[in-house]
Coordinates of C-alpha atoms in Angstrom, one line a residue:
Chain B
X211 CA -0.1 0.1 0.0
X212 CA 2.6 2.5 1.0
X213 CA 5.0 1.1 -1.7
X214 CA 2.1 2.0 -4.1
X215 CA 2.2 5.9 -2.7
X216 CA 5.9 5.6 -3.1
X217 CA 5.1 4.6 -7.0
X218 CA 2.8 7.2 -7.2
X219 CA 4.8 10.1 -5.9
X220 CA 7.2 9.5 -8.4
X221 CA 4.5 8.7 -11.3
X222 CA 3.0 12.2 -10.3
X223 CA 6.6 13.9 -11.1
X224 CA 6.5 12.2 -14.6
X225 CA 2.6 12.8 -15.4
X226 CA 3.3 16.4 -14.1
X227 CA 5.6 17.1 -16.8
X228 CA 3.6 15.4 -19.2
X229 CA 0.3 17.4 -18.4
X230 CA 2.3 20.5 -18.3
X231 CA 4.0 20.2 -21.6
X232 CA 0.7 18.9 -23.0
X233 CA -1.4 22.1 -21.4
X234 CA 1.2 24.4 -23.1
X235 CA 2.1 23.3 -26.1
X236 CA -0.4 21.0 -27.0
X237 CA 2.3 18.1 -27.7
X238 CA 2.1 14.8 -25.9
X239 CA 5.3 14.1 -25.2
X240 CA 6.2 10.0 -25.5
X241 CA 9.7 11.0 -24.5
X242 CA 9.0 11.8 -20.6
X243 CA 9.4 8.4 -19.9
X244 CA 13.1 8.6 -21.6
X245 CA 13.4 11.7 -19.4
X246 CA 12.9 9.9 -16.1
X247 CA 15.4 6.8 -17.3
X248 CA 17.9 9.7 -18.0
X249 CA 17.2 10.8 -14.5
X250 CA 17.4 7.8 -13.0
X251 CA 20.8 6.6 -14.8
X252 CA 22.6 10.5 -14.0
X253 CA 21.2 9.7 -10.2
X254 CA 23.2 6.5 -9.9
X255 CA 26.1 8.0 -11.5
X256 CA 26.2 11.1 -9.3
X257 CA 25.5 9.6 -5.9
X258 CA 28.2 7.2 -6.9
X259 CA 30.4 10.0 -7.6
X260 CA 29.6 12.0 -4.7
X261 CA 29.9 9.1 -2.3
X262 CA 33.2 8.3 -4.0
X263 CA 34.1 12.1 -2.9
X264 CA 33.3 11.5 0.3
X265 CA 30.4 13.1 0.7
X266 CA 28.3 11.7 4.2
X267 CA 25.6 8.9 2.9
X268 CA 22.6 10.7 4.5
X269 CA 23.0 13.9 1.9
X270 CA 22.4 11.5 -1.1
X271 CA 18.9 12.7 -1.6
X272 CA 20.2 16.3 -2.4
X273 CA 22.7 14.9 -4.8
X274 CA 19.9 13.0 -6.5
X275 CA 17.7 16.2 -6.6
X276 CA 20.4 18.3 -7.9
X277 CA 21.3 15.8 -10.4
X278 CA 17.8 15.7 -11.8
X279 CA 17.2 19.6 -11.6
X280 CA 20.7 19.9 -13.7
X281 CA 19.6 17.3 -16.2
X282 CA 16.7 19.8 -16.8
X283 CA 19.2 21.3 -19.0
X284 CA 18.4 19.2 -21.9
X285 CA 15.1 20.4 -22.2
X286 CA 15.7 23.7 -24.2
X287 CA 17.8 21.9 -27.2
X288 CA 15.1 19.5 -27.3
X289 CA 12.5 22.2 -27.4
X290 CA 14.2 23.5 -30.3
X291 CA 13.7 20.7 -32.1
X292 CA 10.0 20.1 -31.4
X293 CA 9.6 23.8 -32.3
X294 CA 9.8 22.8 -36.1
X295 CA 6.6 21.0 -36.2
X296 CA 4.6 23.3 -33.8
X297 CA 2.1 24.1 -36.8
X298 CA 1.8 20.3 -37.6
X299 CA -0.6 17.8 -37.3
X300 CA -0.7 16.1 -34.1
X301 CA 0.3 12.8 -35.3
X302 CA 3.6 14.0 -36.5
X303 CA 4.2 15.7 -33.2
X304 CA 4.0 12.2 -31.6
X305 CA 6.2 10.9 -34.1
X306 CA 8.7 13.1 -33.4
X307 CA 8.9 12.5 -29.7
X308 CA 8.7 8.7 -30.5
X309 CA 11.9 9.5 -32.4
X310 CA 13.4 11.0 -29.2
X311 CA 12.3 7.8 -27.4
X312 CA 14.6 5.8 -29.9
X313 CA 17.3 8.6 -29.7
X314 CA 17.3 8.4 -25.8
X315 CA 17.0 5.0 -25.2
X316 CA 20.5 4.3 -27.4
X317 CA 22.2 7.3 -25.2
X318 CA 21.2 5.3 -22.2
X319 CA 22.8 2.2 -23.5
X320 CA 25.6 4.1 -25.2
X321 CA 26.6 5.6 -21.8
X322 CA 25.6 3.3 -18.8
X323 CA 25.6 -0.2 -21.1
X324 CA 22.7 -2.6 -21.1
X325 CA 23.3 -4.3 -17.4
X326 CA 20.8 -2.9 -14.9
X327 CA 22.8 0.0 -12.9
X328 CA 22.0 -0.2 -9.0
X329 CA 22.7 2.4 -6.2
X330 CA 23.7 -0.1 -3.7
X331 CA 23.9 0.7 0.1
X332 CA 21.9 4.5 0.3
X333 CA 18.5 2.9 0.3
X334 CA 18.1 2.1 4.1
X335 CA 20.6 4.9 5.1
X336 CA 17.7 6.7 6.9
X337 CA 16.6 3.4 8.4
X338 CA 13.1 2.0 8.7
X339 CA 9.9 3.1 10.1
X340 CA 7.1 0.9 11.6
X341 CA 3.9 1.7 10.4
X342 CA 0.6 0.0 11.2
X343 CA 2.6 -3.5 11.7
X344 CA 4.4 -3.1 8.3
X345 CA 8.0 -1.7 8.3
X346 CA 8.9 1.1 5.4
X347 CA 12.2 2.1 4.7
X348 CA 12.4 6.0 6.0
X349 CA 13.6 6.9 2.2
X350 CA 10.2 5.9 0.6
X351 CA 8.3 8.6 3.2
X352 CA 11.1 11.3 2.0
X353 CA 10.1 10.5 -1.4
X354 CA 6.3 10.5 -0.7
X355 CA 6.9 14.0 1.5
X356 CA 8.8 15.4 -1.6
X357 CA 6.4 14.2 -4.4
X358 CA 3.8 16.0 -2.2
X359 CA 5.7 19.2 -1.7
X360 CA 6.4 19.2 -5.3
X361 CA 2.6 18.7 -6.1
X362 CA 1.8 21.7 -3.5
X363 CA 4.6 23.7 -5.0
X364 CA 3.5 23.3 -8.4
X365 CA 0.1 24.0 -7.5
X366 CA 1.0 27.6 -5.5
X367 CA 3.2 28.3 -8.6
X368 CA 0.7 27.9 -11.2
X369 CA -1.8 29.4 -9.4
X370 CA -0.1 32.5 -7.8
X371 CA 3.2 33.4 -9.7
X372 CA 3.7 35.8 -12.5
X373 CA 4.9 32.8 -14.8
X374 CA 2.3 30.7 -13.5
X375 CA -0.2 32.9 -14.7
X376 CA 1.3 33.3 -17.8
X377 CA 1.2 29.4 -18.5
X378 CA -2.4 29.2 -17.7
X379 CA -3.3 32.0 -20.0
X380 CA -1.1 30.2 -22.8
X381 CA -2.9 26.9 -22.1
X382 CA -6.3 28.4 -22.0
X383 CA -6.0 30.7 -25.2
X384 CA -2.4 30.7 -26.9
X385 CA -3.5 33.7 -29.6
X386 CA -4.8 35.7 -27.0
X387 CA -2.0 35.5 -24.5
X388 CA 0.3 36.0 -27.4
X389 CA -1.6 39.3 -28.2
X390 CA -1.1 40.6 -25.2
X391 CA 2.6 40.3 -25.4
X392 CA 3.7 36.9 -24.1
X393 CA 6.7 35.7 -25.9
X394 CA 5.4 32.5 -26.8
X395 CA 8.6 31.1 -27.7
X396 CA 10.1 32.2 -24.0
X397 CA 7.2 30.5 -22.5
X398 CA 7.8 27.4 -24.4
X399 CA 11.3 26.7 -23.8
X400 CA 10.6 27.0 -20.3
X401 CA 7.6 25.0 -19.5
X402 CA 9.1 22.6 -21.6
X403 CA 12.3 22.4 -19.8
X404 CA 10.1 22.3 -16.4
X405 CA 8.3 19.3 -18.0
X406 CA 11.8 17.7 -18.6
X407 CA 13.0 18.5 -14.9
X408 CA 9.9 17.2 -13.3
X409 CA 10.6 13.8 -15.3
X410 CA 14.3 13.7 -14.5
X411 CA 13.9 14.4 -11.0
X412 CA 11.3 11.8 -10.3
X413 CA 13.8 9.2 -12.2
X414 CA 16.5 10.2 -10.0
X415 CA 14.3 9.7 -7.0
X416 CA 13.1 6.5 -7.7
X417 CA 16.5 5.5 -8.2
X418 CA 17.6 4.2 -4.6
X419 CA 14.9 1.7 -4.2
X420 CA 15.2 0.1 -7.5
X421 CA 17.6 -0.6 -10.3
X422 CA 18.1 1.4 -13.6
X423 CA 17.2 -0.5 -16.9
X424 CA 17.0 0.2 -20.2
X425 CA 13.5 -0.4 -20.7
X426 CA 12.4 1.8 -17.9
X427 CA 11.5 4.8 -19.6
X428 CA 9.1 3.0 -22.1
X429 CA 7.4 0.9 -19.2
X430 CA 7.0 4.0 -17.6
X431 CA 5.6 6.1 -20.3
X432 CA 2.5 3.9 -20.5
X433 CA 1.6 4.2 -16.8
X434 CA 2.0 8.4 -17.0
X435 CA -0.4 7.8 -19.8
X436 CA -2.6 6.1 -17.8
X437 CA -2.5 8.5 -15.1
X438 CA -3.2 11.6 -17.2
X439 CA -6.2 9.7 -18.9
X440 CA -7.6 8.9 -15.7
X441 CA -6.8 12.2 -14.1
X442 CA -7.7 14.0 -17.2
X443 CA -5.6 15.7 -20.3
X444 CA -3.8 18.8 -18.9
X445 CA -5.1 18.9 -15.4
X446 CA -2.5 18.9 -12.5
X447 CA -5.2 18.2 -10.0
X448 CA -5.9 15.2 -12.4
X449 CA -2.3 14.1 -12.4
X450 CA -2.0 13.8 -8.7
X451 CA -5.2 11.9 -8.2
X452 CA -4.7 9.7 -11.2
X453 CA -0.9 8.8 -10.1
X454 CA -2.5 7.9 -6.5
X455 CA -5.2 5.9 -8.5
X456 CA -2.7 4.1 -10.5
X457 CA 0.1 3.7 -8.1
X458 CA -1.9 2.4 -5.1
X459 CA -3.6 -0.3 -7.4
X460 CA -0.6 -1.2 -8.7
X461 CA 0.9 -1.9 -5.2
X462 CA -2.3 -3.7 -4.3
X463 CA -2.2 -5.7 -7.3
X464 CA 1.4 -6.8 -6.6
X465 CA 0.5 -7.7 -3.5
X466 CA -2.6 -9.8 -3.9
X467 CA -2.9 -10.8 -7.6
X468 CA 0.4 -9.9 -9.5
X469 CA -1.1 -11.2 -12.7
X470 CA -3.4 -8.1 -13.3
X471 CA -1.2 -5.6 -12.2
X472 CA -1.0 -4.0 -15.9
X473 CA -4.4 -5.1 -16.8
X474 CA -6.1 -3.6 -13.7
X475 CA -4.9 -0.1 -14.8
X476 CA -5.7 -0.4 -18.6
X477 CA -9.2 -1.5 -17.5
X478 CA -9.9 1.7 -15.2
X479 CA -8.1 3.7 -18.0
X480 CA -10.7 2.3 -20.4
X481 CA -13.6 2.5 -17.9
X482 CA -12.9 6.2 -17.3
X483 CA -12.5 6.8 -21.2
X484 CA -15.9 5.3 -21.6
X485 CA -17.8 6.5 -18.7
X486 CA -16.0 10.1 -18.5
X487 CA -13.7 10.6 -21.3
X488 CA -12.6 13.9 -20.5
X489 CA -11.1 12.4 -17.2
X490 CA -12.0 12.8 -13.7
X491 CA -10.4 16.3 -13.6
X492 CA -10.6 17.7 -16.7
X493 CA -11.9 21.6 -17.6
X494 CA -14.9 21.4 -20.3
X495 CA -12.3 21.8 -23.1
X496 CA -10.6 18.4 -24.8
Chain Z
X216 CA 3.8 7.3 -63.3
X217 CA 2.0 5.4 -60.0
X218 CA 1.4 2.7 -62.4
X219 CA 4.7 2.5 -63.9
X220 CA 6.2 2.5 -60.3
X221 CA 3.9 -0.3 -58.9
X222 CA 4.7 -2.2 -62.2
X223 CA 8.4 -2.1 -61.5
X224 CA 7.8 -3.1 -57.6
X225 CA 5.8 -6.2 -58.6
X226 CA 8.1 -7.1 -61.2
X227 CA 11.4 -6.7 -58.8
X228 CA 9.3 -8.7 -56.2
X229 CA 8.5 -11.5 -58.4
X230 CA 12.1 -11.7 -59.8
X231 CA 13.6 -11.5 -56.4
X232 CA 13.9 -15.4 -55.6
X233 CA 16.5 -15.8 -58.8
X234 CA 18.2 -12.2 -57.9
X235 CA 18.6 -12.3 -54.2
X236 CA 20.6 -14.6 -52.2
X237 CA 18.5 -16.6 -49.3
X238 CA 19.6 -14.2 -46.6
X239 CA 18.1 -11.4 -48.3
X240 CA 15.2 -13.0 -49.1
X241 CA 14.7 -13.9 -45.4
X242 CA 14.4 -10.1 -45.0
X243 CA 12.1 -9.6 -47.6
X244 CA 9.6 -11.8 -46.0
X245 CA 8.9 -9.9 -42.9
X246 CA 8.8 -6.9 -45.3
X247 CA 6.0 -8.4 -47.2
X248 CA 3.6 -9.3 -44.0
X249 CA 4.5 -5.4 -42.7
X250 CA 3.3 -4.4 -46.0
X251 CA -0.1 -6.3 -45.6
X252 CA -0.4 -5.0 -41.9
X253 CA 0.6 -1.3 -43.3
X254 CA -2.1 -1.5 -45.9
X255 CA -4.4 -1.6 -43.6
X256 CA -2.8 1.2 -41.1
X257 CA -2.9 3.4 -43.8
X258 CA -6.4 3.2 -44.7
X259 CA -6.6 4.5 -41.1
X260 CA -4.3 7.1 -41.0
X261 CA -4.0 8.2 -44.6
X262 CA -7.3 7.9 -45.8
X263 CA -9.4 8.4 -42.7
X264 CA -7.0 10.3 -40.7
X265 CA -7.0 8.3 -37.6
X266 CA -3.4 7.4 -36.2
X267 CA -3.4 4.3 -34.4
X268 CA -0.4 3.7 -31.9
X269 CA -2.0 0.3 -31.4
X270 CA -2.1 -1.4 -34.8
X271 CA 0.7 -3.9 -33.1
X272 CA -2.5 -5.6 -31.5
X273 CA -3.6 -7.1 -34.4
X274 CA -0.6 -8.0 -35.9
X275 CA 0.1 -9.9 -32.5
X276 CA -3.4 -11.1 -32.6
X277 CA -2.6 -12.7 -35.9
X278 CA 0.7 -14.4 -35.1
X279 CA -1.0 -15.7 -31.9
X280 CA -3.5 -17.0 -33.9
X281 CA -1.4 -19.0 -36.1
X282 CA 0.7 -19.9 -33.4
X283 CA -2.3 -21.7 -31.3
X284 CA -3.6 -23.3 -34.4
X285 CA -0.2 -24.8 -35.7
X286 CA 1.0 -25.7 -32.3
X287 CA -2.0 -26.4 -29.9
X288 CA -4.8 -27.2 -32.4
X289 CA -2.7 -29.0 -34.9
X290 CA -4.2 -27.4 -37.9
X291 CA -1.4 -26.8 -40.5
X292 CA -3.7 -25.4 -43.3
X293 CA -2.3 -21.8 -43.8
X294 CA -5.6 -21.0 -45.6
X295 CA -7.9 -21.7 -42.3
X296 CA -5.2 -20.1 -40.2
X297 CA -5.6 -17.2 -42.3
X298 CA -9.2 -17.0 -42.5
X299 CA -9.1 -17.9 -38.6
X300 CA -6.8 -14.6 -38.0
X301 CA -9.0 -12.5 -40.0
X302 CA -12.1 -13.8 -38.2
X303 CA -10.7 -13.0 -34.7
X304 CA -9.4 -9.7 -35.7
X305 CA -12.7 -8.8 -36.9
X306 CA -14.4 -10.0 -33.6
X307 CA -11.6 -8.4 -31.5
X308 CA -11.7 -4.8 -33.5
X309 CA -15.7 -4.3 -33.4
X310 CA -15.9 -3.9 -29.8
X311 CA -12.2 -2.0 -29.4
X312 CA -13.2 0.2 -32.6
X313 CA -16.5 0.9 -31.1
X314 CA -15.0 2.6 -27.8
X315 CA -11.7 4.1 -29.7
X316 CA -13.6 5.8 -32.8
X317 CA -15.6 7.7 -30.2
X318 CA -12.5 9.6 -30.3
X319 CA -10.1 11.3 -33.0
X320 CA -6.7 12.6 -32.8
X321 CA -4.3 12.5 -30.1
X322 CA -7.3 10.7 -27.6
X323 CA -7.6 8.0 -30.7
X324 CA -4.1 7.3 -30.3
X325 CA -3.8 7.2 -26.8
X326 CA -6.9 4.8 -26.2
X327 CA -5.5 2.6 -29.2
X328 CA -2.0 2.4 -27.1
X329 CA -4.0 1.6 -24.1
X330 CA -5.8 -1.3 -25.9
X331 CA -2.3 -2.5 -27.4
X332 CA -0.7 -2.6 -24.1
X333 CA -3.8 -4.2 -22.4
X334 CA -3.4 -7.3 -24.8
X335 CA 0.2 -7.3 -24.2
X336 CA 0.1 -7.5 -20.3
X337 CA -2.3 -10.0 -21.0
X338 CA 0.0 -12.1 -23.4
X339 CA 2.9 -11.4 -20.8
X340 CA 1.5 -12.4 -17.9
X341 CA -1.1 -15.2 -18.2
X342 CA 1.7 -17.7 -18.6
X343 CA -0.5 -20.8 -18.7
X344 CA -2.4 -19.6 -21.9
X345 CA 0.2 -17.8 -23.6
X346 CA 3.5 -19.0 -22.7
X347 CA 4.4 -15.6 -21.2
X348 CA 7.4 -13.9 -22.3
X349 CA 8.7 -16.8 -24.3
X350 CA 5.3 -16.8 -26.0
X351 CA 4.6 -19.6 -28.6
X352 CA 6.3 -21.5 -31.1
X353 CA 4.5 -21.6 -34.9
X354 CA 5.0 -24.7 -36.7
X355 CA 5.5 -24.8 -40.5
X356 CA 1.9 -24.8 -42.3
X357 CA 0.9 -26.1 -45.4
X358 CA 0.0 -24.1 -48.5
X359 CA -2.7 -24.9 -50.3
X360 CA -2.8 -28.7 -49.0
X361 CA 1.2 -29.0 -50.1
X362 CA 3.4 -29.9 -46.9
X363 CA 6.8 -29.2 -48.9
X364 CA 8.3 -31.8 -46.6
X365 CA 11.2 -32.6 -48.8
X366 CA 12.5 -28.9 -48.6
X367 CA 14.5 -27.6 -45.6
X368 CA 13.4 -24.6 -43.6
X369 CA 15.2 -21.7 -45.6
X370 CA 13.8 -23.4 -49.0
X371 CA 10.4 -23.3 -48.0
X372 CA 10.6 -20.2 -46.8
X373 CA 12.3 -18.5 -49.7
X374 CA 10.6 -20.7 -52.4
X375 CA 6.8 -21.7 -51.7
X376 CA 6.3 -19.5 -48.7
X377 CA 7.9 -16.4 -50.5
X378 CA 5.4 -17.0 -53.1
X379 CA 2.5 -17.3 -51.5
X380 CA 3.1 -14.3 -49.2
X381 CA 3.8 -12.1 -52.4
X382 CA 0.5 -13.6 -53.8
X383 CA -1.4 -12.7 -50.4
X384 CA 0.2 -9.2 -50.5
X385 CA -1.1 -8.7 -54.1
X386 CA -4.4 -9.6 -53.2
X387 CA -4.6 -7.5 -50.2
X388 CA -3.3 -4.5 -52.3
X389 CA -5.9 -5.4 -54.9
X390 CA -8.5 -5.5 -52.1
X391 CA -7.4 -2.3 -50.4
X392 CA -7.0 -0.4 -54.1
X393 CA -10.8 -1.3 -54.7
X394 CA -11.5 0.0 -50.9
X395 CA -9.8 3.2 -51.3
X396 CA -11.3 3.9 -54.8
X397 CA -14.8 2.6 -53.8
X398 CA -17.3 5.1 -52.8
X399 CA -16.8 3.5 -49.5
X400 CA -13.5 5.0 -49.6
X401 CA -14.3 8.2 -50.7
X402 CA -16.6 8.8 -47.9
X403 CA -13.5 7.9 -45.7
X404 CA -11.8 10.3 -47.1
X405 CA -14.5 12.8 -46.8
X406 CA -14.6 11.8 -43.0
X407 CA -10.9 12.6 -42.5
X408 CA -10.9 15.9 -44.2
X409 CA -14.4 17.5 -42.7
X410 CA -16.4 15.2 -40.3
X411 CA -18.6 17.9 -39.6
X412 CA -19.9 18.0 -43.2
X413 CA -19.3 14.6 -43.8
X414 CA -21.9 13.7 -41.1
X415 CA -24.2 16.6 -42.4
X416 CA -24.2 15.0 -45.8
X417 CA -25.5 11.9 -44.5
X418 CA -22.4 9.7 -44.0
X419 CA -22.4 8.1 -40.7
X420 CA -19.0 9.2 -39.5
X421 CA -18.2 6.8 -36.5
X422 CA -19.9 3.6 -38.8
X423 CA -17.5 4.6 -41.4
X424 CA -14.7 4.9 -38.6
X425 CA -15.4 1.8 -37.0
X426 CA -15.5 0.1 -40.7
X427 CA -12.0 1.6 -41.4
X428 CA -10.7 0.3 -38.0
X429 CA -12.1 -3.3 -38.6
X430 CA -10.6 -3.5 -42.3
X431 CA -7.7 -2.1 -40.8
X432 CA -7.5 -4.7 -38.0
X433 CA -8.1 -7.8 -40.8
X434 CA -5.1 -6.5 -42.6
X435 CA -3.1 -6.4 -39.4
X436 CA -3.7 -9.8 -38.3
X437 CA -3.2 -11.3 -41.7
X438 CA 0.1 -9.6 -41.8
X439 CA 0.7 -10.8 -38.2
X440 CA 0.4 -14.4 -39.5
X441 CA 3.1 -14.1 -42.2
X442 CA 5.3 -12.4 -39.9
X443 CA 5.3 -15.3 -37.8
X444 CA 5.8 -18.3 -39.9
X445 CA 9.7 -17.2 -40.8
X446 CA 10.3 -16.5 -37.2
X447 CA 8.3 -19.5 -35.9
X448 CA 7.2 -17.7 -32.8
X449 CA 4.5 -15.4 -31.7
X450 CA 6.2 -13.4 -28.6
X451 CA 4.2 -10.7 -26.6
X452 CA 6.8 -8.1 -27.7
X453 CA 4.6 -8.3 -31.2
X454 CA 2.1 -6.3 -29.3
X455 CA 4.1 -3.7 -27.1
X456 CA 3.6 0.0 -28.0
X457 CA 7.3 0.6 -29.8
X458 CA 6.2 -1.8 -32.0
X459 CA 3.1 -0.1 -32.9
X460 CA 5.5 2.8 -33.1
X461 CA 7.8 1.2 -35.5
X462 CA 4.2 0.4 -37.7
X463 CA 3.7 4.2 -38.0
X464 CA 7.3 5.0 -38.6
X465 CA 7.5 2.3 -41.5
X466 CA 4.2 4.0 -42.5
X467 CA 5.8 7.3 -42.7
X468 CA 8.9 6.7 -44.2
X469 CA 7.1 5.0 -47.3
X470 CA 4.7 8.0 -47.6
X471 CA 1.1 7.5 -46.2
X472 CA -0.2 9.9 -49.0
X473 CA 0.8 6.9 -51.7
X474 CA -0.7 3.7 -52.2
X475 CA 2.7 2.0 -52.6
X476 CA 3.9 4.0 -49.2
X477 CA 3.0 1.1 -47.1
X478 CA 5.1 -1.4 -49.4
X479 CA 8.0 0.8 -49.9
X480 CA 8.2 1.8 -46.0
X481 CA 8.3 -1.9 -44.8
X482 CA 10.9 -3.0 -47.3
X483 CA 13.0 0.1 -46.9
X484 CA 12.6 0.0 -42.9
X485 CA 13.5 -3.6 -43.1
X486 CA 16.7 -3.5 -45.2
X487 CA 17.6 -0.5 -43.5
X488 CA 17.3 -1.9 -39.8
X489 CA 19.4 -4.9 -41.1
X490 CA 22.2 -2.9 -42.3
X491 CA 22.3 -0.3 -39.6
X492 CA 22.3 -3.2 -37.0
X493 CA 25.2 -5.0 -38.4
X494 CA 27.2 -1.6 -38.4
X495 CA 26.6 -0.5 -34.8
X496 CA 24.7 -1.6 -31.9
X497 CA 23.1 1.9 -31.3
X498 CA 20.9 1.2 -34.5
X499 CA 17.9 2.5 -32.2
X500 CA 19.4 6.0 -32.4
X501 CA 20.1 6.0 -35.7
X502 CA 16.7 5.3 -36.7
X503 CA 15.3 8.0 -34.4
X504 CA 17.5 10.6 -36.4
X505 CA 15.9 9.0 -39.6
X506 CA 12.6 9.4 -37.9
X507 CA 13.1 12.9 -36.4
X508 CA 14.4 14.2 -40.2
X509 CA 11.6 12.3 -42.1
X510 CA 8.8 13.8 -39.6
X511 CA 10.7 17.4 -40.0
X512 CA 11.8 17.7 -43.5
X513 CA 9.9 15.2 -45.9
X514 CA 6.7 14.3 -44.0
X515 CA 5.5 12.8 -47.1
X516 CA 7.8 9.9 -46.9
X517 CA 10.2 8.6 -49.9
X518 CA 7.1 7.9 -52.2
X519 CA 6.5 11.6 -51.6
X520 CA 9.8 12.5 -53.1
X521 CA 9.7 10.0 -56.0
X522 CA 6.1 10.9 -56.7
X523 CA 5.4 14.3 -55.6
X524 CA 1.9 14.6 -57.4
X525 CA 0.7 11.2 -56.9
X526 CA -2.9 10.7 -56.1
X527 CA -3.7 10.3 -52.2
X528 CA -4.4 6.9 -51.7

């Protein structure tokens, strides 16, 4: 159950990145799973390096966060590539992000090889906590807290900050925002970079608990899709609710009936699409 | 122009067993299977304007039908396998299509992807039924009642089976040509160009989309059975979403606006993949770059370069 919430926290970060980019740029980014994988691998390397340089082990979570944030620097050049097709049919945008998936998968293969990479020894550095007769690694709680904090931070940022207002205005009506003097290309670069950063941070945070594998990106993207469909495309609250549903469902399914782990998620996705096509938290558009 | 190209393609494919070494012929086999699947996919994307990211579902369905029939049921007649694959695909495609065609654009893509992955996880997790990640073996089928027992595997595949697959592709292409040039095909194009107007002209938009979806599924399954025989295996990765992505990639590479696009895309993709894979283990990166270049600079694909003014298929 708590394992599910841990997974949900990570899933939320990736799905939030997907939502943000879709909401503003109207591009469904298949590559957000690849950013997640890239974040995971970079996290392993960064922490390995930091520990080697004598960093006290309990600080590793900061290194992971920093690695994830730093990796967002790949956002602007990728956005530049996507900019060539903003005025095209959605099908082409989807395919270009699929091209990114293929490329990034091999970048990972090239840099880190095909064998799973693990971050040994730091997962339990904060010890275990006993909650209602089960033991939970404290690190899981740290990540859940971080996910919740980032969710709240995003909520505040979108609702209150000047840039958040611009982002929402753009998502609402691109032409009008532009007519009112918003520099669209700058908004796009920033939004996309933020979206990348959410994915890479999510990947970096998950890595003490699991191994980084070549397939992790293309596997996670499907779950992230499930999250945004359940929650409603473009909605942040939807991403949070969807991530919780998918994460907890997955946790429960693994514990009780592992065969239906993914099956259950897709059944819910399809049920939501049939019953509430726009998702649970969608605005009237779409 | 289009007719001359088509004739050249047919001649080249018929003559291939005399010209190409067996290795390249075994590469052509999956290309033939993919061509049929892509003909179907193009009816959805090129003609009807719906981008499916779950077409691999039906390819896998065809492959698994072939596997179950040849291995578990002991039915070797390939004609029966094809009929069963087409039937199963149609039966699955009707409910799936009913749900999917309620949406267009990105939502259609996501929903088809979800269904594809639903099938994938079924194949992957229900080990006793589907063999899990090991899949199910596909036995050598009999063609038109002939077992060709005196031929070894390569001779069988590059000889009788090659011509059988080629004949099937010919039939599929003729059938698809009839479909896209028929009033039905015209209606599909009307639905793509302007669904509201088509609807107001008493074209049942959803039923036309559904019909296109089912036809595409049948073509996908038939292509899938052809793919499964040379590899001798039906495995869950056939249904994985990246496989669907590759199908769309092939279609775009060949050119979705042209009737021959699927064939060109499949052949070029398979041979290019073979070449690049032998050069570097990082062939996905190369293919990602190729796809990006095609999407950005040549969205009309190879056929768009060759026949710039060809009729939209």
